[in-house]
Amino acid sequence: MSHWPLTPEDITRPAYRSLAQAIAAAISAGNLRTGDRLPTHRQLAWELDVSVQTVSRAYEELIRADLVVGEVGRGTFVNSLPPETLETPWHSTAAALPRFDLSIMTPVALPEMEQAWTESLSRMSGQLGPEIIHELRPEQIAERYADMATGWLARCGLVVGKRRVLITNGVTPAMFVALSSALIPGDIIATEGLTTHTLIQSARLLNLQLQGIACDERGMIPEALVAAAEESAGQMKAVFLMPAGAGPNPRVMDKARRDALAKAALETGLTVLESDPLGPLPARRAPPICGLVPRQGFYFTGLTKCLSPGLRLGFLVMPEGLFEHVTSRHLSTSWMATPLIAEIARDWIERGTADRILAAHRVELAARNRLAQSILGPRCEGGLHNLHRWLHLPPEMEEDTFMRRAMEQNVAVAAGAGFAVSDHRPAVRLCLGAGGRRDLERALRTLAKVVPAS
């Protein structure tokens, strides 16, 4: 049974399960499509001669299965990302892991990282107090690690007070809280034509629209942003930026362009959403844009990409006067940051371990980026301390073709289409952190053979 609409004859016992299965079958068959609105609980109950409670229970089953999404005040809709169609830009087939996986952005596995974990956990063993083991009060955790958070943000070029900082379990949770705090369903977010896949997925979940803005070699063009905001007739409410080299196209924006974009945001009233997962890893970069728009800027950074994948801790800087508003959004989704991870992070930062890892990481990334540049040439873009590079493909070569040929040689990369908000030239993302440098060189030389000579 996969037709739609349903009739009372389609419902068997137990009614809620039969109804949920029938709707799921209709979605699978394509008779209910992405974004379709389901009838209200009362309307469907009347049409199928069942109770409102039966419909509610069936919808709850579908929501748990991630097939539909309920939006307060709007209704229930077929999910834009049901599990069987959820795609990530990186290689994720566990049954066929490639020998060289350049598809997922991870820091280099430095010996300094392993040593830091071992030493911190050894020091803490047997000395963890109740404030770490038993604490469930978010305000206590916020106060305990506030100095650590503001100190790290100062390394990133942003000096703020404690009442503007929220500690989270990583950059993605911080971004989600910022989106849900600043925007409502239907709002438009301006972004570069290529952006992080987590923004694309979060925008879908929150029913937000993304609009690609024209860019040049320095990043988003301020005049294009102003024009798009004016043409949106008030629907465009925010601009999402990744100016420090973590975006798919790993450019580091210069100070003049940051100043111009801050001015454009002030002129249009757009909220600035600035994502900086690399934190202080790129050396000699300009200060964050949000420092120029303190009343309308959200800035989020973290420790995962620059210090260690297991150190899942993020910091969200919010506009002045929004602490209670933003904190309430965080409480409803994550409650609070994990105390043990925050304690390890503080230990690393206070003892200078974090700075030593940053220094070692920069040295290794510089060597890897130079290696990629020497092998793949100018079509492979990236900075000295980036975790990845952006490889432009010849116009005649499709991304799928390149990826298939690379996988035949046991090398996985991430398709550019996974980051695209608007049309883009064929390209793939190459992450440089996984494996040893010798394996990376082998993978890069393999890719060089897959790309036709320019």
Short mmCIF file of N, CA, C and O in Angstrom, two decimals, residues 88-98 101 103 407 412:
data_model
loop_
_atom_site.label_atom_id
_atom_site.label_comp_id
_atom_site.label_asym_id
_atom_site.label_seq_id
_atom_site.Cartn_x
_atom_site.Cartn_y
_atom_site.Cartn_z
N THR A 88 26.37 12.97 2.86
CA THR A 88 27.43 13.80 3.39
C THR A 88 28.50 13.94 2.31
O THR A 88 28.64 13.06 1.46
N PRO A 89 29.24 15.04 2.31
CA PRO A 89 30.23 15.22 1.25
C PRO A 89 31.37 14.22 1.31
O PRO A 89 32.06 14.02 0.31
N TRP A 90 31.60 13.61 2.46
CA TRP A 90 32.76 12.73 2.58
C TRP A 90 32.38 11.27 2.33
O TRP A 90 31.21 10.89 2.35
N HIS A 91 33.38 10.45 2.13
CA HIS A 91 33.17 9.02 1.91
C HIS A 91 32.70 8.39 3.21
O HIS A 91 33.33 8.54 4.25
N SER A 92 31.56 7.68 3.16
CA SER A 92 30.99 7.17 4.42
C SER A 92 30.55 5.72 4.33
O SER A 92 29.77 5.26 5.16
N THR A 93 30.98 4.98 3.33
CA THR A 93 30.61 3.58 3.21
C THR A 93 31.60 2.72 3.99
O THR A 93 32.71 2.45 3.53
N ALA A 94 31.18 2.31 5.19
CA ALA A 94 32.09 1.59 6.09
C ALA A 94 32.57 0.27 5.49
O ALA A 94 33.66 -0.21 5.80
N ALA A 95 31.74 -0.33 4.62
CA ALA A 95 32.10 -1.64 4.07
C ALA A 95 33.22 -1.54 3.03
O ALA A 95 33.78 -2.55 2.63
N ALA A 96 33.50 -0.33 2.56
CA ALA A 96 34.51 -0.21 1.51
C ALA A 96 35.39 1.02 1.76
O ALA A 96 35.48 1.91 0.93
N LEU A 97 36.00 1.08 2.91
CA LEU A 97 36.85 2.21 3.23
C LEU A 97 38.08 2.21 2.33
O LEU A 97 38.74 1.18 2.17
N PRO A 98 38.39 3.35 1.72
CA PRO A 98 39.55 3.41 0.84
C PRO A 98 40.85 3.43 1.64
O PRO A 98 40.86 3.75 2.83
N ASP A 101 41.96 8.14 2.51
CA ASP A 101 40.71 8.87 2.66
C ASP A 101 41.01 10.36 2.86
O ASP A 101 41.35 10.81 3.95
N SER A 103 38.65 12.60 2.22
CA SER A 103 37.32 13.17 2.08
C SER A 103 36.82 13.88 3.34
O SER A 103 35.91 14.69 3.26
N MET A 407 38.48 6.60 -6.71
CA MET A 407 38.16 5.46 -5.85
C MET A 407 38.68 4.16 -6.44
O MET A 407 39.02 3.22 -5.71
N ALA A 412 39.76 8.47 -1.73
CA ALA A 412 38.44 9.10 -1.58
C ALA A 412 38.62 10.60 -1.39
O ALA A 412 39.50 11.06 -0.66
#
